[in-house]
PDB file of C-alpha atoms in Angstrom:
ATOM      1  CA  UNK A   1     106.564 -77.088  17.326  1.00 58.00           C
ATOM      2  CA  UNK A   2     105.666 -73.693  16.895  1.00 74.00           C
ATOM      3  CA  UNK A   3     101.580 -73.452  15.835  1.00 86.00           C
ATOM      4  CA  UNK A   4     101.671 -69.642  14.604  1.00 91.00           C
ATOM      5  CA  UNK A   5     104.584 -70.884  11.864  1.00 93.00           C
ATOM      6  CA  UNK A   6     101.957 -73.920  10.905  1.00 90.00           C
ATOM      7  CA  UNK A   7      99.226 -71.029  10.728  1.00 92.00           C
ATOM      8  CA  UNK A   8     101.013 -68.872   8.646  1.00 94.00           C
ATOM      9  CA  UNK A   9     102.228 -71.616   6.878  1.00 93.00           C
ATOM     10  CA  UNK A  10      98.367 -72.687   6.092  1.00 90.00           C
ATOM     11  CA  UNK A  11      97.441 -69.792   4.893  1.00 94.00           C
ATOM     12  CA  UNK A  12     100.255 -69.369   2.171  1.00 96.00           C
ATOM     13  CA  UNK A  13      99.255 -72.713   1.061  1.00 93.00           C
ATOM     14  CA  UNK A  14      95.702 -72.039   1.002  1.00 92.00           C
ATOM     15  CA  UNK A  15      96.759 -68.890  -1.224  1.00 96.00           C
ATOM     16  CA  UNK A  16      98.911 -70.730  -3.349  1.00 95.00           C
ATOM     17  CA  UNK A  17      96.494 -73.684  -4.066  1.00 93.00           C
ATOM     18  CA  UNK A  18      93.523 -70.974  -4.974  1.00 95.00           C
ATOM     19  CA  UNK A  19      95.895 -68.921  -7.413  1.00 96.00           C
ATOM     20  CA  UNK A  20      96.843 -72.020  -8.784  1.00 94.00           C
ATOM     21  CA  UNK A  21      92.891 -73.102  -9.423  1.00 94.00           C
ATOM     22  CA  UNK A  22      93.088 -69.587 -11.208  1.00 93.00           C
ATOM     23  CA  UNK A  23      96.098 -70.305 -13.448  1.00 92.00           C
ATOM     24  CA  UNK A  24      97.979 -66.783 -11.977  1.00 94.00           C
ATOM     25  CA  UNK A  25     101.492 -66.910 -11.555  1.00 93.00           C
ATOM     26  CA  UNK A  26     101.668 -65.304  -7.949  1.00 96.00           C
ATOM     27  CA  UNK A  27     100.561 -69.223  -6.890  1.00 96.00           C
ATOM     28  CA  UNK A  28     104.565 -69.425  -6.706  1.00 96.00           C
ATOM     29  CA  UNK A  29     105.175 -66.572  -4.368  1.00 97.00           C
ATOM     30  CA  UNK A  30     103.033 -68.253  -1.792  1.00 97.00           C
ATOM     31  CA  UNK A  31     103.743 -70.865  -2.830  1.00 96.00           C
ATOM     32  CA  UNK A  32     107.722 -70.447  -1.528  1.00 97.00           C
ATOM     33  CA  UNK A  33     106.321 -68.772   1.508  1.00 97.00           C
ATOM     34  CA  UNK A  34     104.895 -71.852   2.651  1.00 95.00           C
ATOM     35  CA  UNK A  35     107.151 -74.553   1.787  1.00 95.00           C
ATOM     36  CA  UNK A  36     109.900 -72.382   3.928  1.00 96.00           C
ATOM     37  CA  UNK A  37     107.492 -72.172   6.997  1.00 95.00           C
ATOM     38  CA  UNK A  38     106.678 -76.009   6.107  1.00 93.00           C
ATOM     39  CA  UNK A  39     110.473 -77.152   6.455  1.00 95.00           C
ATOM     40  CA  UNK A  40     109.809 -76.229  10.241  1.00 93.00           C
ATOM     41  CA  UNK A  41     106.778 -78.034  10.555  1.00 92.00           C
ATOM     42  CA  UNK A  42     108.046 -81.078   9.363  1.00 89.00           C
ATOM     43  CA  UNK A  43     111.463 -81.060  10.793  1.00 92.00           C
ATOM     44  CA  UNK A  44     109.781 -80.382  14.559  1.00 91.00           C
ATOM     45  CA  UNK A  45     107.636 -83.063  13.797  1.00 88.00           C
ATOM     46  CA  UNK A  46     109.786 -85.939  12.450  1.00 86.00           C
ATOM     47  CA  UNK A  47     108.300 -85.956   9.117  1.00 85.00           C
ATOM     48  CA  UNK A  48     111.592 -86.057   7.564  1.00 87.00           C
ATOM     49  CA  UNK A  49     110.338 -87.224   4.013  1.00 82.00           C
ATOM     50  CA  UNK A  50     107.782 -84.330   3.942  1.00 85.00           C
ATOM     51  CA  UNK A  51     110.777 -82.015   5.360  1.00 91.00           C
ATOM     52  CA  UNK A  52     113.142 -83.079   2.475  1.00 90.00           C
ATOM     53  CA  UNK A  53     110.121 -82.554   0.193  1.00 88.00           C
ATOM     54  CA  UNK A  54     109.612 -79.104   1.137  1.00 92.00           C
ATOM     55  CA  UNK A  55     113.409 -78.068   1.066  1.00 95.00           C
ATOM     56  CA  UNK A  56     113.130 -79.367  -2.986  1.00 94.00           C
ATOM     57  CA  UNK A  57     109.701 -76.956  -3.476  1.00 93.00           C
ATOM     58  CA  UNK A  58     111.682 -74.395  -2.883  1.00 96.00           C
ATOM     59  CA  UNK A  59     113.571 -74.658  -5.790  1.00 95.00           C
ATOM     60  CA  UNK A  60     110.266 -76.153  -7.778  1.00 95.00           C
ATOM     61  CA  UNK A  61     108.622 -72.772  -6.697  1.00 95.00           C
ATOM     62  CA  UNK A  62     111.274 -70.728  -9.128  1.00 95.00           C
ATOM     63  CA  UNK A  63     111.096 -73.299 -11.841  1.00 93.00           C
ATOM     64  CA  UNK A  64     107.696 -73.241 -11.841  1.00 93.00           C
ATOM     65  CA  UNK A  65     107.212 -69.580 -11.998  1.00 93.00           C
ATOM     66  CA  UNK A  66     109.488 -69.305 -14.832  1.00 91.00           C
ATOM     67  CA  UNK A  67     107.646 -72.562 -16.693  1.00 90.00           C
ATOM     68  CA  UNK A  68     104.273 -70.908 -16.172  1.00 89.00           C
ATOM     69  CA  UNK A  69     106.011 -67.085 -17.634  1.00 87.00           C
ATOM     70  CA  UNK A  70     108.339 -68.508 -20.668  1.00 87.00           C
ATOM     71  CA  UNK A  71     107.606 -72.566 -20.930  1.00 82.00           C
ATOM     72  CA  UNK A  72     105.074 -71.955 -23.775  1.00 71.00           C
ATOM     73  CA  UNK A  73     105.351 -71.689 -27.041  1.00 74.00           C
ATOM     74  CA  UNK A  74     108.280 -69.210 -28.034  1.00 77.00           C
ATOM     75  CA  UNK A  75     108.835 -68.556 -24.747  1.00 79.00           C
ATOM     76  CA  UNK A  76     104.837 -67.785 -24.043  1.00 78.00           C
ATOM     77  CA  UNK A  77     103.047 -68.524 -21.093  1.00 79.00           C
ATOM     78  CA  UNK A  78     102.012 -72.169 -20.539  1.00 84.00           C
ATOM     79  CA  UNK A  79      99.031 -73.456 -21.758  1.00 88.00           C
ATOM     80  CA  UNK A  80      97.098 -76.912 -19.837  1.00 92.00           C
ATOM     81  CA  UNK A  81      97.976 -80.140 -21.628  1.00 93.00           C
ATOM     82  CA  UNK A  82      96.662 -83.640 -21.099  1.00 95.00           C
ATOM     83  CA  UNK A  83      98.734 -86.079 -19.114  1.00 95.00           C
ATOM     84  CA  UNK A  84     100.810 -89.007 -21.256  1.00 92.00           C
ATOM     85  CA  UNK A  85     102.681 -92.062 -19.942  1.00 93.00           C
ATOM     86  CA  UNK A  86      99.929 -91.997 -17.459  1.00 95.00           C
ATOM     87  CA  UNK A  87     102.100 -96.095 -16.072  1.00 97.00           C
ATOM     88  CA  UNK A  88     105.300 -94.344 -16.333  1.00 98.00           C
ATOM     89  CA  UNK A  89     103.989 -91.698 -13.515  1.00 97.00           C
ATOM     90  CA  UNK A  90     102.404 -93.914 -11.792  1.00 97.00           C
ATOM     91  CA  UNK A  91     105.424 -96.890 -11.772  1.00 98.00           C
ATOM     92  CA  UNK A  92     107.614 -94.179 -10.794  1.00 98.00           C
ATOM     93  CA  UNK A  93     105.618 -93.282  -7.864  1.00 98.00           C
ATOM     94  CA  UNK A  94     105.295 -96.628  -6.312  1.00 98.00           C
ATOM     95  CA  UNK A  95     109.070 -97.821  -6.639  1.00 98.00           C
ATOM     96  CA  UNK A  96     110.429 -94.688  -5.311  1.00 97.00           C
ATOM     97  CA  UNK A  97     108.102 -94.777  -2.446  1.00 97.00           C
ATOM     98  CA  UNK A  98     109.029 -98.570  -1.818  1.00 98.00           C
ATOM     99  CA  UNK A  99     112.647 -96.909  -1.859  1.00 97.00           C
ATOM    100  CA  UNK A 100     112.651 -93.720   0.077  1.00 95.00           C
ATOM    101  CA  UNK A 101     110.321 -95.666   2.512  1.00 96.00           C
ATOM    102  CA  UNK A 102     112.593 -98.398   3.214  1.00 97.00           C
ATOM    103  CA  UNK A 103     115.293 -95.746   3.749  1.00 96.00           C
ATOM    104  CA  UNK A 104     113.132 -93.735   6.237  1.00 93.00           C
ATOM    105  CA  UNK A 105     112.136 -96.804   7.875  1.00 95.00           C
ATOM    106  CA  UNK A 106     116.424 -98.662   8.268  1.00 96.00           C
ATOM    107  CA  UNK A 107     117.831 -95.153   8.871  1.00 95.00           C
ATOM    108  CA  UNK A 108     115.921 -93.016  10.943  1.00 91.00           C
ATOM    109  CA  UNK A 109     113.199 -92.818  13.665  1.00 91.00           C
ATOM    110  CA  UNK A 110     110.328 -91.051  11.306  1.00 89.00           C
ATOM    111  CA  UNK A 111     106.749 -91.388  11.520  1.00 88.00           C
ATOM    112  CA  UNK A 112     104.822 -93.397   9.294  1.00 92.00           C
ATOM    113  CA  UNK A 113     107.918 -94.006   6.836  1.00 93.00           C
ATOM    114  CA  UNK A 114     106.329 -95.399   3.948  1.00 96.00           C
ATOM    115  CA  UNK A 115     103.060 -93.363   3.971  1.00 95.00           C
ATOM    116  CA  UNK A 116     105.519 -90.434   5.047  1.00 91.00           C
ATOM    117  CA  UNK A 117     107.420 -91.339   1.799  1.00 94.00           C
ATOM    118  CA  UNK A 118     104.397 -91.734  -0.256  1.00 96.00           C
ATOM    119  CA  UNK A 119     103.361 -88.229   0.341  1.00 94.00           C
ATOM    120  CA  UNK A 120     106.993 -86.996  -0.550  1.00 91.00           C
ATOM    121  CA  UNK A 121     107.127 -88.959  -3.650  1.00 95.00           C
ATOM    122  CA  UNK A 122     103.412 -88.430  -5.265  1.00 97.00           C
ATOM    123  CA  UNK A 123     103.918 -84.954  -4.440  1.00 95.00           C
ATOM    124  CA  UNK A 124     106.919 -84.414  -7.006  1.00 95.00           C
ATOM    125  CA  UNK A 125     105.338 -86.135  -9.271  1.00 97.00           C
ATOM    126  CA  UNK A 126     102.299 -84.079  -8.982  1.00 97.00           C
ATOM    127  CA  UNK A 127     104.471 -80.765  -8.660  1.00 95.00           C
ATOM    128  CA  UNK A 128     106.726 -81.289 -11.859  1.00 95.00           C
ATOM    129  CA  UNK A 129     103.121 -82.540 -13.416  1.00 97.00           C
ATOM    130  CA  UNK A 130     101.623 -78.800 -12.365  1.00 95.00           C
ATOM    131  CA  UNK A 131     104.592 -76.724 -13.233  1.00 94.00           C
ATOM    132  CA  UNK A 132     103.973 -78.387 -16.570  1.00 93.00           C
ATOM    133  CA  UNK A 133     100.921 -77.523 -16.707  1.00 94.00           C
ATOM    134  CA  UNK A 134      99.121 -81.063 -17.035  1.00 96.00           C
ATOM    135  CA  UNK A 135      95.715 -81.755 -16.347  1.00 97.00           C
ATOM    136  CA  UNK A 136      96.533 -84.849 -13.930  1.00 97.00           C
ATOM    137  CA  UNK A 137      98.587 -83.489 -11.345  1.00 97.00           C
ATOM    138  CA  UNK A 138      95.597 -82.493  -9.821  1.00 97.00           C
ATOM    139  CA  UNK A 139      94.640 -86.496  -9.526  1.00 97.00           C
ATOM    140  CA  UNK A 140      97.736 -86.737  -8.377  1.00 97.00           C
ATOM    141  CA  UNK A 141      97.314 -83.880  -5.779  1.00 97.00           C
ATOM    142  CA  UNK A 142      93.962 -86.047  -4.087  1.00 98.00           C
ATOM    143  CA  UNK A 143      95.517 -88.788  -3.411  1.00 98.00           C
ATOM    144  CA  UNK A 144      98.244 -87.054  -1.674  1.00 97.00           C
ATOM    145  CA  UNK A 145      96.252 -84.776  -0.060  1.00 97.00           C
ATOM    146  CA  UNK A 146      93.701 -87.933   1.013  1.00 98.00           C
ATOM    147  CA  UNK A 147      97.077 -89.896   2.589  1.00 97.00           C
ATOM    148  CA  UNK A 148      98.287 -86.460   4.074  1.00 95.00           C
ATOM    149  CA  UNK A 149      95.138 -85.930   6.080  1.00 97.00           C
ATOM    150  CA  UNK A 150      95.553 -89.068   8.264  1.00 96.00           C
ATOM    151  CA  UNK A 151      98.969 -88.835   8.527  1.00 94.00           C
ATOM    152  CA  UNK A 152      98.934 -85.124   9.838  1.00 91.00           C
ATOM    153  CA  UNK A 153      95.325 -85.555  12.104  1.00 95.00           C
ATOM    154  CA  UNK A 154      97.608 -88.205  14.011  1.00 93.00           C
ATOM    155  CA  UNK A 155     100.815 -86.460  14.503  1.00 89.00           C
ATOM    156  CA  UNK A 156      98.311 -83.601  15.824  1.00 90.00           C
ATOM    157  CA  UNK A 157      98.982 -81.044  13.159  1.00 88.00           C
ATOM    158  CA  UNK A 158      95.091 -79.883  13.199  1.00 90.00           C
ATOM    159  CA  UNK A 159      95.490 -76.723  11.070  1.00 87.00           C
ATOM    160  CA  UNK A 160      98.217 -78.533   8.419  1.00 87.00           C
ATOM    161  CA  UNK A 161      95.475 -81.389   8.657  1.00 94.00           C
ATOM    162  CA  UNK A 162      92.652 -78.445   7.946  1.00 92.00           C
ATOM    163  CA  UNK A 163      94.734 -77.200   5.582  1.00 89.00           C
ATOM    164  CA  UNK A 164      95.233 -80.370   3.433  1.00 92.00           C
ATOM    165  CA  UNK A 165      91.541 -81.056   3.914  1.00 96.00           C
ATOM    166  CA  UNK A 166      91.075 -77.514   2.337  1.00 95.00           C
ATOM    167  CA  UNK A 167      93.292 -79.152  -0.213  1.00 94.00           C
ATOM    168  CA  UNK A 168      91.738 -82.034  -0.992  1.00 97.00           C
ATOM    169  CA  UNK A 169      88.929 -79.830  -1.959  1.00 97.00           C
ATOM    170  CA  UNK A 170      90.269 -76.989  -3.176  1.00 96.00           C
ATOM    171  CA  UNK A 171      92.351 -80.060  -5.714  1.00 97.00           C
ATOM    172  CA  UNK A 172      88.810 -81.515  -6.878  1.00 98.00           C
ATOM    173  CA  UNK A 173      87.711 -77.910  -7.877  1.00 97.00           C
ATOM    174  CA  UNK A 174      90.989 -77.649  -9.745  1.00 96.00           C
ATOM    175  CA  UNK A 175      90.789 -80.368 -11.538  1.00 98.00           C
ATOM    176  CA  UNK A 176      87.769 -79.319 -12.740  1.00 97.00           C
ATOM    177  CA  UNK A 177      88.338 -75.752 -13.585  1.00 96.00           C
ATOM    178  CA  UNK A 178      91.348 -76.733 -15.747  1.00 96.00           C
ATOM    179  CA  UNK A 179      89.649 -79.602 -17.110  1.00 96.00           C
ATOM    180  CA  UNK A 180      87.129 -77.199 -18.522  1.00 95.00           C
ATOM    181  CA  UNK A 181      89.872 -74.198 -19.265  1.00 93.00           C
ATOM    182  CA  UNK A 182      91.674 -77.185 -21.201  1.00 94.00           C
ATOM    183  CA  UNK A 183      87.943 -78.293 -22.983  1.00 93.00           C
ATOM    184  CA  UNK A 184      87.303 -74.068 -24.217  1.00 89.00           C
ATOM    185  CA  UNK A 185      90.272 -73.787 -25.435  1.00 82.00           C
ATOM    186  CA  UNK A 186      90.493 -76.920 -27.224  1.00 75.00           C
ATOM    187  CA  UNK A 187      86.844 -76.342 -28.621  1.00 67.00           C
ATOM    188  CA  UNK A 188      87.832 -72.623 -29.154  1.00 64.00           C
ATOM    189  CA  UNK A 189      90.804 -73.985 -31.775  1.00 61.00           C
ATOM    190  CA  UNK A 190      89.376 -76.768 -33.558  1.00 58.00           C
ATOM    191  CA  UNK A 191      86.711 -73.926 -34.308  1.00 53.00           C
ATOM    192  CA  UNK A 192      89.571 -71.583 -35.980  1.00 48.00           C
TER     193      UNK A 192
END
């Protein structure tokens, strides 16, 4: 594996996550840098549910741009909404784990299959939650990024596993900047 491509790869997610925090639409420009570099990463190092993952963010990475610029209100930019069918999200997420796991684990040699498949699966969930624009995907996002951290210290990716630690945090302080962006402005209109 090539550790300048998981370096450069770091720091497009680190950008990505921290326009994200700030609600700016270039998140999705770094956001498709990394996930690119990321398919490398993952395919060099047998994480072929995180590989497939990444290949999909590309393509969330235009969707979400254009959700975030036109998903509004006629076509306005997206405002932060709460999260509903909270068991739906969460059913979802453990059946197609179970699934994709059980596929990783009967049909190829991957690492950590079902913990492997965990991270792919939460991680849509938690993507199509943020291109939405929903408070929880950033709940969503810690886990993930909790379950990604041991998985990546012990396949040796030490700046992917620095850069989902930088994650983990960088997802707390997300949660709670939109959590109070969400709180102003729904003070701000049950004022008007």
């Amino acid at each position: 594996m090539d550790t300048t491509i998981e370096i450069f790869g770091a720091i497009f997610g680190f950008l990505s996550v921290y326009f994200t925090i700030r609600q700016n639409i270039w998140c999705w420009f770094f956001g498709l840098l990394q996930v690119v570099l990321y398919c490398y990463v993952f395919y060099t190092s047998k994480l072929y549910s995180d590989m497939i993952l990444h290949i999909i963010y590309i393509f969330l990475q235009f969707y979400g741009w254009y959700s975030w610029k036109y998903g509004g209100a006629n076509k306005s930019t997206l405002r932060i909404t709460l999260l509903t069918n909270t068991i739906f999200w969460i059913g979802l997420t453990v059946l197609s784990t179970a699934l994709l796991g059980y596929v990783m684990q009967t049909k190829t040699d991957a690492s950590f299959p079902y913990e492997d498949a965990f991270i792919t699966v939460a991680s849509l969930v938690a993507q199509y939650l943020m291109i939405k624009k929903i408070l929880g995907s950033w709940l969503f996002w810690i886990i993930v990024d909790v379950v990604a951290i041991t998985i990546y210290f012990y396949k040796g990716l030490y700046f992917t596993t620095a850069l989902y630690t930088l994650f983990l945090i960088m997802a707390i302080m997300g949660y709670l900047e939109w959590k109070k962006a969400y709180n102003e402005e729904y003070v701000y209109e049950g004022q008007a």
